[in-house]
């Protein structure tokens, strides 16, 4: 890779050129993605050798986990305490909380088991906002078209239809549960535009949309009849004799002991994969985002889709190093902040879809026009000072979190541009589900980031928060309906024998075990 | 140029660091596992509460471990404790906004007994004027009170420092939630919901 321009030289270029208004030249998008997007790096891909997606391309690090041995043996279950419930929700983020709330509102008994504390999740971190076509010059059809187009025409149209048609009601439901949104002086919700979309459609609460959503839902769940098990990650799923998902095994992080939870329906809502640091990228995700749900569902026979497709968010912090991967919201580009290379020049329309913008940044860096601060710190500028100069007080009012981030790294974004570099952000694919949120395994719902199909191969800002509430609600409601009149059956881990047979047959080593639960540097200590 | 080593003490262990980093990263860097008390690493989940004493100082502050940058001579202790809430309410129990005040005191009877010790405010890592928030709530100024909790990350530090068991953070979220619940309905959203209900939109593939 070509070396870039030093920070000092780049700052000089920045100040010399920042008032120029040059429109960047159009790039050949397919070519750009192919050459620079990490998903297209063939060297990091392998073919899956076992399971429902046998033969599909998959990122090597993820494939290793999907094709690992399980943590559990029959021996672990002897003497493990057994609990029974109607609906077991796995994961305490937005999707899990929405599902648990609705199931409880419908009268189902529920347990919500989560890895950390309730709400320690990717949801709480979301800043940009949530999509819903509510403006006069916007329609659900436009929302649909934008989503399909941004996803490179790979999305499941039925799911997208559900998503866009439910969106306004999702916002109503959130307000009804006590979530606030930013509004104008007449009390209308204000909207902003996401990259790669055709209308202002993102509603938000400051740059704390996820925090506001999460604390509202958490309070909702805690005040409902839901049994919340914190620090109890699920380490394996259970089936009944007919192969339906019928519960799970959790491991207490405090006691290091296993508990069996039998359930009539299981809702998997374990979120994404950022902490696997695919291709060595930094990540914006919370510490528990290690693909656990994806792996457990796969073992049980759930089909996955688009698992070779990830979103690298264009604007992760690149400097200082200890903040690497930390996200700067896309909202700031929607509001007009430009991206500039080390020469102080724009190189891409900042509001193009994320995969394009990311690839363009990687291209600048690869071709020597990036800023190189040595020691592996490289990136391009996010021009926050110009935004502030054109509209004094704007950052304070609309992007308090960005200023706070600046404070942490002793940079004032009002005066100095921020050095940014793409960060591993989102799992585009996931478990295949239908419009009811059910996976290809009966009794197993998958909702939120762990599921796939809504976004095709690229997601637009705001559709993830929409998806988690939309399908979380649906799954919660469906699961609660499902339970009536069914008793608990015998549960087994028979599927693990099958897994081990298949792994042996394929000559896979079975040396490591999954799910990972945490990245190694958190589990064992060591640099991050 | 080699930077000077930073020596800190975290949870009783002496740790030497080559460069400044957050308290959480420092623990990992030193080779100790830590997953309790870690969440978002971005200062928004409230998982990583720490007690901090800076070199030469006597004051002990409460902060978030992912946001606390290590400095030479710093002492840090991670606080991992549950923050149980003994209050319970359903927004749907509130039939109209005139009842909110009465309902609040029914749900949070201790709030009126605030002794203005400022324990909550001093402990808040987000510099929220928690005490004032509780006061405003007691007076029935729910919107104003809720506004104060804009940046609350529900770390629960205020809750643990309150001698009257008021759970100030839950008071704050109650205020925010009722404000949204009873707020004037946004007309752009209502209109769109109506249009959808009437079947005006059909999606074409
Ligand atoms: C920094 C950031 C900013 C974002 N901004 C936006 C935005 O502006 N708009 C938008 O639409 N989207 C945004 N996203 C994406 C969006 O926030 C997430 O995709 C979405 O919140 C995922 O919700 P979830 O409920 O599926 O998963 P999460 O919220 O991640 O919740 C998953 C939960 O499951 C738990 N868990 C994991 N493994 C296990 C296990 N084995 N057992 C039990 N529990 C487990 C986790 O600890 C966590 O509590 C953003 C994401 C990040 C990281
Ligand atoms: S108000 Fe309480 S819970 Fe909220 S951030 Fe401050 S101390 Fe933490
Ligand atoms: S800690 Fe409790 S009693 Fe003291 S000021 Fe805060 S709310 Fe009042
Ligand atoms: S880890 Fe979430 S606030 Fe520190």
PDB file of C-alpha atoms and ligand atoms in Angstrom, chain B residues 24 37-48 64-67, ligand 4:
ATOM      1  CA  UNK B  24     -10.848  -0.748  30.466  1.00  0.00           C
ATOM      2  CA  UNK B  37     -18.368  -3.940  33.677  1.00  0.00           C
ATOM      3  CA  UNK B  38     -17.788  -3.675  29.937  1.00  0.00           C
ATOM      4  CA  UNK B  39     -20.439  -2.881  27.377  1.00  0.00           C
ATOM      5  CA  UNK B  40     -20.432  -0.356  24.573  1.00  0.00           C
ATOM      6  CA  UNK B  41     -16.930   1.088  25.146  1.00  0.00           C
ATOM      7  CA  UNK B  42     -18.432   4.386  24.010  1.00  0.00           C
ATOM      8  CA  UNK B  43     -19.844   5.918  27.146  1.00  0.00           C
ATOM      9  CA  UNK B  44     -23.499   5.221  26.458  1.00  0.00           C
ATOM     10  CA  UNK B  45     -24.369   1.973  28.240  1.00  0.00           C
ATOM     11  CA  UNK B  46     -23.285   2.740  31.802  1.00  0.00           C
ATOM     12  CA  UNK B  47     -21.746  -0.690  32.439  1.00  0.00           C
ATOM     13  CA  UNK B  48     -18.265   0.456  33.384  1.00  0.00           C
ATOM     14  CA  UNK B  64     -17.145   5.642  33.321  1.00  0.00           C
ATOM     15  CA  UNK B  65     -14.177   3.333  32.816  1.00  0.00           C
ATOM     16  CA  UNK B  66     -14.345   3.417  29.033  1.00  0.00           C
ATOM     17  CA  UNK B  67     -14.208   7.213  29.079  1.00  0.00           C
TER      18      UNK B  67
HETATM   19  S1  LIG C   4     -18.637   0.482  28.404  1.00  0.00           S
HETATM   20 FE1  LIG C   4     -20.581   1.464  27.977  1.00  0.00          FE
HETATM   21  S2  LIG C   4     -20.408   3.285  29.117  1.00  0.00           S
HETATM   22 FE2  LIG C   4     -18.442   2.416  29.343  1.00  0.00          FE
END
